[in-house]
Amino acid sequence: MSDCILQIKNLCKKFGELKATDGLNLDLRPGEIHAVIGPNGAGKSTLIKQICGELAPDSGSIEFLSHDITALDVAARAKLGLGRTFQISSLLLEYSALRNVMLAVQGFRGASYQMFTPMAWDSSLREVAMQALTEVGLQQRGDVSAAQLSHGERRQLEIALVLALQPKAFILDEPMAGMGAEGSKKLTEFLDQLRHRAPILLVEHDMDAVFSLADRISVLVYGKIIFTGSVADVRNNAQVRAAYLGEE
Amino acid sequence: MLSINREQKLNLLIIVVILALPSAALWLQEPFYITLMTKVVILALAGVGLNLALGLGGLVSFGHAAFFGIGGYVAGILASHAFNDEWLFSFFGLQVSGSSSMLLIWLLAIIVAAIIAAVIGYFSLRTQGVYFIMITLAFAQMIYYFAIAWPAYGGEDGLSIYVRNQLLSLNTADPMIFFAICFILLMAALALVSMLRNSHFGAALQAARQNEQRLAAIGIRPFGIKLTAFVISAAITALAGALFADLNRFVSPDMLSWHTSGEIMIFVILGGVGRLMGPIVGAALYVLFEYYLGGITEHWGLFLGILLLTVVLFARGGIVGLIAGELKHE
């Protein structure tokens, strides 16, 4: 199991009497897309927050690239290579799309205490940022402020920001949220290729996307993974259908 | 190609006016107006310091009087020991004297304020919003009451500086020369803040104001960025405090009081939060109101209040924003 990129063991988090995460085990292996699905309130967001460091678990551990990162803060985990996107776009709205990505590249390089040279003159920052924008199809929108981007473009920018971090694992929190059919289809194709760069932990409601992308699917219900298996396994599992997929 | 936008034109105009007024006063042999403009320049410098934290970092510090006052007391204490020819302190044979050297006073004011800002920032920057405002206020009030209860340096009555401190071989008692010293320091501080604003650090700092969650997610810890800005901000305001003490040849706990924190904040808000020259415009208006309306009525603060209210309600970018339009990045 030591070849796992991300390994979560016995993770627990209670809010009052509510067990949002209840002895949860989960891993992410090289090259795979591991989707986590579950009904609303199953604890998906709480799980993501604990993986990324926004929320401290009550007990259990999170290992990333063989480091125990349970006690690290958000920025430290990002520096180690944990790249996450937000369910609700979290952008720097006053900055242009390009400047958003440039700052991400700057974060990746650890150059944020350079005080003497203008950031705008840093052409290597600009080039790498422009590359990330081009990859998500925003190359024409670099100069537009993030506040003026459409919802779909903001989702694209979220992805560009995480690409700029060159992460060793992607944690994608509902990347399809609010995207149209066309956008979802494009993004699905994009993520299909992305897995070759780094494995993806994908939390997603869009079942078409999940079923077409995932190598493994874990089903989260009441803070517990009740089942992990391939797409076919999940489709055929009675427990999963009862808990989540309903009667089809 | 050199292109110049509206705000840069306005900035140039402001600098020209600041230089022209004392020169005219000199020509008209009205040294009082030189001193009045010196006051504007010094208060503007204090505002430039706060603007770094408040305007760029979104850190609403209601305790910047602490740093202004610390600068003032460093000047006052060093000068009084030098004047009385007493040791500043004597510790196991190590004897340190006071000083009337401005360079030394400025350096010490900056260092002391930076250390205290690091401590205040370390605790207060763990909080946000109204809690941050209250904690910075509480720290500043602690220092204020400490100064009041410190009889060695005048306590409530303050401390006089009998002879203006010295810089190289200049005649610092000459109003125009002292103005020039303050003006050069203001320009240096503006250059520093302008450089920081455009730098990698400045981009991260302004990002911390917009969205800390995002900043952390791209691997930049907001706390360190904000603390660094807070310390630099305090150092600039302390430098202004040292000059203010030299201008008045007097330092008192008033410089440390929450009124002063509020005044520095008013300079920034009136002129335009986050605008490079905002604090200069704000400080100029403030002194203008205080001097001219203050000569007519003791309730001049009422008119300042109305102006402030108008700016906050109808011109969120302050006076600079009103003239130069919205702030642009890059």
Coordinates of C-alpha atoms in Angstrom, one line a residue:
Chain A
M1 CA 0.0 0.0 0.0
S2 CA 3.0 2.2 0.3
D3 CA 2.7 3.2 -3.4
C4 CA -0.4 5.1 -2.6
I5 CA -0.2 8.9 -3.3
L6 CA -2.8 9.7 -0.7
Q7 CA -3.8 7.5 2.1
I8 CA -6.5 8.3 4.6
K9 CA -6.8 6.1 7.7
N10 CA -9.6 5.9 10.3
L11 CA -10.5 9.6 9.8
C12 CA -13.1 10.8 12.3
K13 CA -14.8 14.2 12.7
K14 CA -17.8 15.0 14.8
F15 CA -19.9 18.1 14.9
G16 CA -21.7 17.8 18.2
E17 CA -23.3 14.4 18.0
L18 CA -23.2 14.3 14.2
K19 CA -20.4 12.0 12.9
A20 CA -19.6 13.8 9.7
T21 CA -16.6 11.5 9.1
D22 CA -16.8 8.2 10.8
G23 CA -13.7 6.0 10.7
L24 CA -13.1 6.7 7.0
N25 CA -10.5 4.9 5.0
L26 CA -9.6 6.0 1.5
D27 CA -6.6 5.9 -0.8
L28 CA -5.5 7.4 -4.2
R29 CA -3.2 5.4 -6.4
P30 CA -0.9 6.7 -9.1
G31 CA -2.6 7.3 -12.5
E32 CA -6.1 6.8 -11.4
I33 CA -9.3 8.8 -11.0
H34 CA -10.9 7.8 -7.8
A35 CA -14.4 9.3 -7.6
V36 CA -16.2 9.8 -4.3
I37 CA -20.0 9.9 -4.6
G38 CA -22.7 10.1 -2.0
P39 CA -26.0 11.8 -1.2
N40 CA -26.2 15.4 0.1
G41 CA -25.0 15.5 3.7
A42 CA -22.9 12.4 3.4
G43 CA -19.8 14.3 4.5
K44 CA -18.1 14.9 1.1
S45 CA -17.3 18.5 1.8
T46 CA -16.1 17.7 5.3
L47 CA -13.8 15.1 3.9
I48 CA -12.3 17.4 1.3
K49 CA -11.8 20.1 3.9
Q50 CA -9.9 17.6 6.1
I51 CA -7.8 16.4 3.2
C52 CA -6.8 20.0 2.2
G53 CA -6.3 21.2 5.8
E54 CA -9.2 23.6 6.3
L55 CA -10.6 21.4 9.0
A56 CA -8.7 19.4 11.5
P57 CA -9.9 15.8 12.1
D58 CA -10.7 14.6 15.6
S59 CA -8.7 11.4 15.0
G60 CA -7.1 9.4 12.2
S61 CA -4.4 10.3 9.8
I62 CA -3.8 11.5 6.3
E63 CA -0.6 10.5 4.5
F64 CA 0.5 12.2 1.3
L65 CA 3.5 10.9 -0.7
S66 CA 4.5 9.0 2.5
H67 CA 4.4 12.2 4.7
D68 CA 2.0 12.4 7.5
I69 CA 0.3 15.7 6.7
T70 CA -2.5 15.5 9.3
A71 CA -1.1 18.5 11.2
L72 CA -0.1 20.7 8.3
D73 CA -2.0 23.8 7.3
V74 CA -3.6 24.5 3.9
A75 CA -0.6 26.3 2.4
A76 CA 1.9 23.6 3.5
R77 CA -0.2 20.9 1.9
A78 CA -0.5 22.9 -1.3
K79 CA 3.3 23.3 -1.3
L80 CA 3.7 19.6 -1.0
G81 CA 1.6 19.1 -4.1
L82 CA -1.9 18.8 -3.1
G83 CA -3.9 20.8 -5.7
R84 CA -7.5 21.4 -5.0
T85 CA -10.4 23.2 -6.7
F86 CA -13.4 24.6 -5.0
Q87 CA -17.0 23.6 -5.3
I88 CA -17.9 27.3 -5.4
S89 CA -15.3 29.1 -7.5
S90 CA -12.8 30.8 -5.1
L91 CA -11.0 33.4 -7.2
L92 CA -9.2 36.7 -6.8
L93 CA -12.0 38.8 -8.3
E94 CA -10.1 42.1 -8.6
Y95 CA -7.4 40.4 -10.6
S96 CA -7.4 39.5 -14.2
A97 CA -7.6 35.8 -15.1
L98 CA -3.9 35.9 -16.0
R99 CA -2.9 37.6 -12.8
N100 CA -4.8 34.9 -10.8
V101 CA -2.8 32.2 -12.5
M102 CA 0.5 34.1 -12.2
L103 CA 0.0 34.3 -8.5
A104 CA -0.6 30.6 -8.4
V105 CA 2.7 30.0 -10.3
Q106 CA 4.4 32.4 -7.8
G107 CA 2.9 30.4 -4.9
F108 CA 4.3 27.2 -6.5
R109 CA 7.7 28.7 -6.8
G110 CA 7.7 30.2 -3.3
A111 CA 8.5 33.6 -4.6
S112 CA 6.0 35.6 -2.6
Y113 CA 8.5 37.5 -0.5
Q114 CA 10.2 39.1 -3.5
M115 CA 9.7 42.8 -2.9
F116 CA 12.0 44.6 -5.3
T117 CA 10.8 43.5 -8.8
P118 CA 7.4 44.1 -10.3
M119 CA 5.4 41.0 -10.6
A120 CA 4.1 42.1 -14.0
W121 CA 7.6 42.1 -15.4
D122 CA 8.2 38.5 -14.5
S123 CA 8.0 37.0 -17.9
S124 CA 8.6 33.4 -16.9
L125 CA 5.7 33.7 -14.5
R126 CA 3.6 35.1 -17.3
E127 CA 4.6 32.4 -19.7
V128 CA 3.8 29.5 -17.4
A129 CA 0.5 31.1 -16.4
M130 CA -0.5 31.7 -20.1
Q131 CA 0.2 28.0 -20.7
A132 CA -2.2 27.0 -18.0
L133 CA -4.8 29.4 -19.3
T134 CA -4.4 28.0 -22.8
E135 CA -4.8 24.4 -21.6
V136 CA -8.2 25.2 -20.2
G137 CA -9.2 27.3 -23.2
L138 CA -9.0 30.8 -21.6
Q139 CA -6.1 32.1 -23.6
Q140 CA -8.3 34.8 -25.1
R141 CA -9.6 35.9 -21.7
G142 CA -6.4 36.5 -19.8
D143 CA -6.9 40.3 -19.5
V144 CA -10.5 40.0 -18.3
S145 CA -11.0 40.5 -14.5
A146 CA -12.1 37.3 -12.8
A147 CA -15.2 39.2 -11.6
Q148 CA -16.3 39.6 -15.2
L149 CA -15.9 36.0 -16.3
S150 CA -19.0 33.9 -16.8
H151 CA -19.7 31.1 -14.5
G152 CA -18.3 28.5 -16.8
E153 CA -15.2 30.5 -17.4
R154 CA -14.7 30.8 -13.6
R155 CA -14.8 27.0 -13.4
Q156 CA -12.2 26.8 -16.1
L157 CA -10.0 29.3 -14.3
E158 CA -10.3 27.2 -11.1
I159 CA -8.7 24.4 -13.1
A160 CA -6.1 26.6 -14.6
L161 CA -5.1 27.7 -11.1
V162 CA -4.6 24.1 -9.9
L163 CA -2.7 23.2 -13.1
A164 CA -0.3 26.1 -12.4
L165 CA 0.6 24.4 -9.1
Q166 CA 1.8 21.3 -10.9
P167 CA 0.3 19.2 -8.2
K168 CA 1.2 15.5 -7.4
A169 CA -2.5 14.9 -6.7
F170 CA -5.7 16.7 -7.8
I171 CA -8.5 17.1 -5.3
L172 CA -11.4 18.3 -7.5
D173 CA -14.5 19.3 -5.6
E174 CA -17.5 19.1 -8.0
P175 CA -15.6 20.6 -11.0
M176 CA -18.7 20.2 -13.1
A177 CA -21.0 22.1 -10.8
G178 CA -23.2 24.5 -12.7
M179 CA -21.6 23.8 -16.1
G180 CA -23.7 23.2 -19.1
A181 CA -23.8 19.9 -21.0
E182 CA -21.3 21.1 -23.5
G183 CA -18.9 22.4 -20.8
S184 CA -19.2 19.2 -18.8
K185 CA -18.4 17.1 -21.9
K186 CA -15.3 19.1 -22.6
L187 CA -14.2 19.0 -19.0
T188 CA -14.7 15.3 -18.9
E189 CA -12.4 14.8 -21.9
F190 CA -9.9 17.1 -20.2
L191 CA -9.9 15.3 -16.9
D192 CA -9.5 12.0 -18.8
Q193 CA -6.2 13.2 -20.0
L194 CA -5.3 14.9 -16.8
R195 CA -5.0 11.6 -14.9
H196 CA -1.7 11.0 -16.7
R197 CA -0.2 14.0 -15.0
A198 CA -1.3 13.1 -11.5
P199 CA -4.1 11.0 -9.9
I200 CA -7.4 12.7 -9.3
L201 CA -9.7 12.4 -6.3
L202 CA -13.0 13.5 -7.8
V203 CA -16.0 14.5 -5.8
E204 CA -18.8 14.9 -8.3
H205 CA -22.6 14.8 -8.6
D206 CA -22.6 14.4 -12.4
M207 CA -23.0 10.6 -12.7
D208 CA -22.3 10.5 -16.4
A209 CA -19.0 12.1 -15.8
V210 CA -18.2 9.9 -12.9
F211 CA -19.1 6.7 -14.7
S212 CA -17.1 7.6 -17.8
L213 CA -14.0 8.8 -15.9
A214 CA -13.6 6.8 -12.7
D215 CA -11.2 3.9 -12.3
R216 CA -12.6 3.4 -8.9
I217 CA -15.7 4.7 -7.1
S218 CA -16.2 5.0 -3.4
V219 CA -19.6 5.6 -2.0
L220 CA -19.8 7.8 1.0
V221 CA -22.9 7.6 3.2
Y222 CA -23.2 9.1 6.7
G223 CA -19.4 9.7 6.9
K224 CA -18.5 6.1 6.0
I225 CA -17.3 4.6 2.8
I226 CA -19.8 1.8 2.4
F227 CA -18.4 0.5 -0.9
T228 CA -15.4 0.9 -3.1
G229 CA -15.2 -0.7 -6.5
S230 CA -15.1 -0.3 -10.3
V231 CA -17.9 1.4 -12.2
A232 CA -19.4 -2.0 -13.0
D233 CA -19.3 -3.1 -9.4
V234 CA -21.0 0.1 -8.2
R235 CA -23.7 -0.2 -10.8
N236 CA -24.4 -3.8 -9.8
N237 CA -24.2 -3.4 -6.0
A238 CA -27.6 -3.6 -4.3
Q239 CA -26.5 -1.7 -1.2
V240 CA -25.2 1.2 -3.3
R241 CA -28.4 1.3 -5.3
A242 CA -30.5 1.4 -2.2
A243 CA -28.4 4.0 -0.5
Y244 CA -27.7 6.3 -3.3
L245 CA -28.6 5.6 -6.8
G246 CA -32.2 4.8 -6.0
E247 CA -34.3 2.5 -8.1
E248 CA -33.3 2.7 -11.7
Chain B
M1 CA 6.9 53.8 -24.7
L2 CA 6.0 55.9 -21.7
S3 CA 2.3 56.2 -21.1
I4 CA 0.9 57.9 -18.1
N5 CA -2.6 57.3 -16.8
R6 CA -5.0 59.6 -15.0
E7 CA -3.9 58.7 -11.5
Q8 CA -0.3 59.2 -12.3
K9 CA -1.0 62.6 -13.7
L10 CA -2.9 63.5 -10.5
N11 CA 0.0 62.1 -8.4
L12 CA 2.5 64.4 -10.2
L13 CA 0.2 67.3 -9.7
I14 CA -0.1 66.6 -6.0
I15 CA 3.7 66.4 -5.6
V16 CA 4.1 69.7 -7.5
V17 CA 1.5 71.4 -5.2
I18 CA 3.2 70.1 -2.1
L19 CA 6.5 71.5 -3.3
A20 CA 5.0 74.8 -4.6
L21 CA 3.1 75.9 -1.4
P22 CA 6.1 76.0 1.0
S23 CA 8.2 77.6 -1.7
A24 CA 5.6 80.3 -2.1
A25 CA 5.4 80.7 1.6
L26 CA 9.2 81.1 1.7
W27 CA 9.0 83.7 -1.0
L28 CA 6.2 85.6 0.8
Q29 CA 8.2 85.2 4.1
E30 CA 5.4 83.4 5.8
P31 CA 7.3 80.6 7.6
F32 CA 4.1 79.5 9.4
Y33 CA 2.7 78.1 6.2
I34 CA 5.9 76.1 5.7
T35 CA 5.4 74.6 9.1
L36 CA 1.7 73.9 8.3
M37 CA 2.8 72.1 5.1
T38 CA 5.4 70.2 7.0
K39 CA 2.6 69.0 9.3
V40 CA 0.7 67.8 6.2
V41 CA 3.7 65.9 4.9
I42 CA 4.4 64.2 8.2
L43 CA 0.8 63.2 8.8
A44 CA 0.7 62.0 5.2
L45 CA 3.7 59.8 5.9
A46 CA 1.9 58.3 8.9
G47 CA -1.0 57.6 6.5
V48 CA 1.2 56.1 3.9
G49 CA 2.3 53.6 6.5
L50 CA -1.3 52.7 7.5
N51 CA -2.3 52.6 3.8
L52 CA 0.1 49.7 3.3
A53 CA -1.7 47.6 5.9
L54 CA -5.2 48.9 5.4
G55 CA -5.3 49.7 1.7
L56 CA -3.3 46.8 0.2
G57 CA -3.7 44.2 2.9
G58 CA -7.2 45.1 4.1
L59 CA -5.9 45.2 7.7
V60 CA -8.1 47.7 9.5
S61 CA -5.6 48.6 12.2
F62 CA -7.1 50.8 14.8
G63 CA -3.9 50.9 16.7
H64 CA -1.5 52.7 14.4
A65 CA -1.2 55.5 17.0
A66 CA 0.9 53.1 19.0
F67 CA 3.6 53.2 16.2
F68 CA 3.2 56.9 15.6
G69 CA 3.7 57.5 19.4
I70 CA 6.5 55.1 19.7
G71 CA 8.4 57.0 16.9
G72 CA 7.6 60.2 18.9
Y73 CA 8.8 58.8 22.2
V74 CA 12.0 57.4 20.7
A75 CA 12.8 60.9 19.4
G76 CA 11.8 62.5 22.7
I77 CA 13.6 60.1 25.0
L78 CA 16.9 60.0 23.0
A79 CA 16.9 63.8 22.6
S80 CA 16.2 64.5 26.3
H81 CA 19.0 62.2 27.4
A82 CA 21.3 63.9 24.9
F83 CA 20.2 67.4 26.1
N84 CA 20.7 66.6 29.8
D85 CA 23.9 64.7 29.0
E86 CA 22.6 61.7 31.0
W87 CA 23.1 58.1 30.1
L88 CA 20.1 56.5 28.4
F89 CA 20.9 53.4 30.4
S90 CA 23.8 52.0 32.2
F91 CA 23.9 48.2 32.5
F92 CA 26.9 46.4 34.1
G93 CA 29.3 48.9 32.8
L94 CA 27.7 49.2 29.4
Q95 CA 26.7 52.8 29.1
V96 CA 24.5 54.1 26.3
S97 CA 24.0 57.7 25.7
G98 CA 21.1 59.6 24.2
S99 CA 21.3 61.1 20.8
S100 CA 20.2 64.1 18.9
S101 CA 21.1 62.6 15.6
M102 CA 18.0 62.2 13.4
L103 CA 19.5 59.3 11.5
L104 CA 20.0 57.3 14.7
I105 CA 16.6 58.4 16.0
W106 CA 14.8 57.3 12.8
L107 CA 16.6 54.0 12.8
L108 CA 15.8 53.3 16.4
A109 CA 12.1 54.4 15.9
I110 CA 11.8 52.0 13.0
I111 CA 13.4 49.1 14.8
V112 CA 11.4 49.5 18.0
A113 CA 8.1 49.9 16.2
A114 CA 8.9 46.9 14.0
I115 CA 9.5 44.7 17.0
I116 CA 6.4 45.9 18.8
A117 CA 4.4 45.5 15.5
A118 CA 5.6 42.0 15.1
V119 CA 4.3 41.2 18.6
I120 CA 1.0 43.0 18.1
G121 CA 0.6 41.5 14.7
Y122 CA 1.5 38.0 15.8
F123 CA -1.6 38.0 18.1
S124 CA -4.0 40.2 16.3
L125 CA -3.6 38.8 12.8
R126 CA -5.0 35.5 14.0
T127 CA -8.3 37.3 14.1
Q128 CA -10.3 39.1 11.5
G129 CA -12.8 41.8 11.0
V130 CA -14.1 43.6 14.1
Y131 CA -11.9 41.4 16.4
F132 CA -8.8 42.6 14.6
I133 CA -9.9 46.2 15.0
M134 CA -10.5 45.7 18.7
I135 CA -7.3 43.9 19.4
T136 CA -5.1 46.5 17.7
L137 CA -7.0 49.1 19.6
A138 CA -6.5 47.3 22.9
F139 CA -2.7 47.0 22.3
A140 CA -2.4 50.7 21.4
Q141 CA -4.4 51.7 24.5
M142 CA -2.1 49.5 26.7
I143 CA 0.9 51.5 25.3
Y144 CA -1.0 54.7 25.8
Y145 CA -1.7 54.0 29.5
F146 CA 1.8 52.9 29.9
A147 CA 3.1 56.2 28.7
I148 CA 0.7 58.1 31.0
A149 CA 2.0 56.2 33.9
W150 CA 5.7 56.6 33.1
P151 CA 6.8 59.7 35.2
A152 CA 10.4 59.4 34.0
Y153 CA 9.3 60.8 30.6
G154 CA 6.7 63.3 31.6
G155 CA 3.8 60.9 32.1
E156 CA 0.6 62.7 31.2
D157 CA 2.4 66.0 30.6
G158 CA 4.6 64.7 27.9
L159 CA 8.2 65.4 27.1
S160 CA 9.7 68.5 25.5
I161 CA 12.5 68.4 22.9
Y162 CA 14.4 71.7 23.6
V163 CA 16.5 71.8 20.5
R164 CA 15.5 70.2 17.2
N165 CA 17.5 67.1 16.5
Q166 CA 20.4 67.2 14.0
L167 CA 20.8 65.8 10.6
L168 CA 24.4 65.8 9.2
S169 CA 25.4 69.4 9.2
L170 CA 22.0 70.9 8.1
N171 CA 20.3 73.7 10.0
T172 CA 17.3 71.7 10.9
A173 CA 15.7 74.6 12.8
D174 CA 15.2 76.3 9.5
P175 CA 11.5 75.5 8.6
M176 CA 12.3 75.1 4.9
I177 CA 15.1 72.6 5.5
F178 CA 13.1 70.6 8.0
F179 CA 10.2 70.6 5.4
A180 CA 12.6 69.3 2.8
I181 CA 13.8 66.5 5.1
C182 CA 10.2 65.4 5.7
F183 CA 9.3 65.7 2.1
I184 CA 12.2 63.5 1.0
L185 CA 11.3 60.9 3.5
L186 CA 7.7 61.0 2.3
M187 CA 8.8 60.5 -1.3
A188 CA 11.1 57.6 -0.2
A189 CA 8.2 56.0 1.6
L190 CA 5.9 56.4 -1.4
A191 CA 8.6 54.9 -3.6
L192 CA 8.8 52.0 -1.2
V193 CA 5.1 51.4 -1.0
S194 CA 4.7 51.7 -4.8
M195 CA 7.5 49.2 -5.3
L196 CA 5.9 46.8 -2.7
R197 CA 2.5 47.2 -4.3
N198 CA 3.7 46.1 -7.7
S199 CA 6.0 43.3 -6.5
H200 CA 5.4 39.6 -6.1
F201 CA 4.9 40.3 -2.4
G202 CA 2.4 43.1 -3.1
A203 CA 0.4 40.8 -5.4
A204 CA 0.1 38.2 -2.6
L205 CA -0.7 40.9 -0.1
Q206 CA -3.6 42.3 -2.2
A207 CA -4.7 38.7 -2.7
A208 CA -4.9 38.3 1.0
R209 CA -7.3 41.1 1.2
Q210 CA -9.5 39.6 -1.6
N211 CA -9.6 35.9 -0.7
E212 CA -7.4 34.3 1.9
Q213 CA -8.8 30.8 1.2
R214 CA -7.5 31.1 -2.4
L215 CA -4.1 32.4 -1.3
A216 CA -3.6 29.4 1.1
A217 CA -4.8 27.0 -1.6
I218 CA -2.0 28.1 -3.9
G219 CA 0.6 27.5 -1.2
I220 CA 1.0 31.1 0.2
R221 CA 0.4 31.4 3.9
P222 CA -1.7 34.6 4.4
F223 CA -0.5 35.1 8.0
G224 CA 3.2 35.6 7.0
I225 CA 2.4 38.0 4.2
K226 CA 0.0 40.0 6.4
L227 CA 2.5 40.1 9.3
T228 CA 5.3 41.3 7.1
A229 CA 3.1 44.1 5.7
F230 CA 1.9 45.1 9.2
V231 CA 5.5 45.4 10.4
I232 CA 6.6 47.5 7.4
S233 CA 3.5 49.6 7.8
A234 CA 4.2 50.2 11.5
A235 CA 7.8 51.2 10.7
I236 CA 6.7 53.9 8.3
T237 CA 4.2 55.3 10.7
A238 CA 6.9 55.3 13.4
L239 CA 9.2 57.3 11.2
A240 CA 6.4 59.9 10.8
G241 CA 6.0 59.9 14.6
A242 CA 9.7 60.7 15.1
L243 CA 9.4 63.6 12.7
F244 CA 6.1 64.8 14.3
A245 CA 7.9 65.0 17.7
D246 CA 10.7 67.0 16.1
L247 CA 8.2 69.3 14.4
N248 CA 6.4 70.1 17.6
R249 CA 9.5 69.7 19.8
F250 CA 7.2 67.9 22.1
V251 CA 5.8 64.4 22.5
S252 CA 2.9 63.4 24.7
P253 CA 0.6 60.5 25.3
D254 CA -1.8 62.2 22.9
M255 CA 0.2 60.8 20.0
L256 CA -0.6 57.3 21.3
S257 CA -4.3 57.8 21.9
W258 CA -7.1 56.2 19.9
H259 CA -8.0 59.6 18.5
T260 CA -4.7 59.6 16.7
S261 CA -5.4 56.1 15.3
G262 CA -8.7 57.4 14.1
E263 CA -7.1 60.5 12.5
I264 CA -4.5 58.4 10.6
M265 CA -7.4 56.2 9.4
I266 CA -9.3 59.3 8.3
F267 CA -6.4 60.5 6.1
V268 CA -6.4 57.1 4.3
I269 CA -10.2 56.9 3.9
L270 CA -10.6 60.5 2.8
G271 CA -7.8 60.3 0.2
G272 CA -8.7 56.9 -1.0
V273 CA -8.0 53.5 0.5
G274 CA -5.2 51.7 -1.3
R275 CA -4.4 54.7 -3.5
L276 CA -0.7 55.6 -3.5
M277 CA -1.3 59.4 -2.8
G278 CA -4.5 59.0 -0.9
P279 CA -3.0 59.7 2.5
I280 CA -1.5 63.0 1.2
V281 CA -4.8 64.3 0.0
G282 CA -6.5 63.1 3.2
A283 CA -3.9 64.6 5.5
A284 CA -3.9 67.9 3.5
L285 CA -7.7 68.1 3.8
Y286 CA -7.6 67.3 7.4
V287 CA -5.0 70.0 8.2
L288 CA -6.9 72.5 6.0
F289 CA -10.1 71.9 7.9
E290 CA -8.3 71.9 11.3
Y291 CA -6.6 75.2 10.5
Y292 CA -9.1 77.2 8.6
L293 CA -12.4 76.0 9.9
G294 CA -10.8 75.5 13.3
G295 CA -10.0 79.2 13.2
I296 CA -13.7 80.0 12.7
T297 CA -15.4 77.4 15.0
E298 CA -14.2 74.9 17.5
H299 CA -16.8 72.5 16.0
W300 CA -14.7 72.1 12.8
G301 CA -14.8 68.3 13.4
L302 CA -18.4 68.4 12.5
F303 CA -17.6 69.5 9.0
L304 CA -14.8 67.0 8.7
G305 CA -17.3 64.4 9.8
I306 CA -19.8 65.4 7.1
L307 CA -17.0 65.3 4.5
L308 CA -15.9 61.9 5.7
L309 CA -19.5 60.6 5.6
T310 CA -20.0 61.9 2.1
V311 CA -16.8 60.2 0.9
V312 CA -17.7 56.9 2.5
L313 CA -21.2 57.0 1.2
F314 CA -20.7 58.3 -2.3
A315 CA -17.0 58.1 -3.2
R316 CA -15.6 54.8 -2.0
G317 CA -12.3 55.3 -3.7
G318 CA -11.9 58.6 -1.7
I319 CA -11.0 61.9 -3.3
V320 CA -8.3 60.3 -5.5
G321 CA -10.8 57.7 -6.7
L322 CA -13.3 60.4 -7.5
I323 CA -10.8 62.2 -9.7
A324 CA -8.7 59.3 -11.1
G325 CA -11.4 56.6 -11.4
E326 CA -11.2 53.0 -10.3
L327 CA -8.1 51.3 -9.2
K328 CA -6.3 49.2 -11.7
H329 CA -3.9 46.3 -11.2
E330 CA -0.8 46.1 -13.3

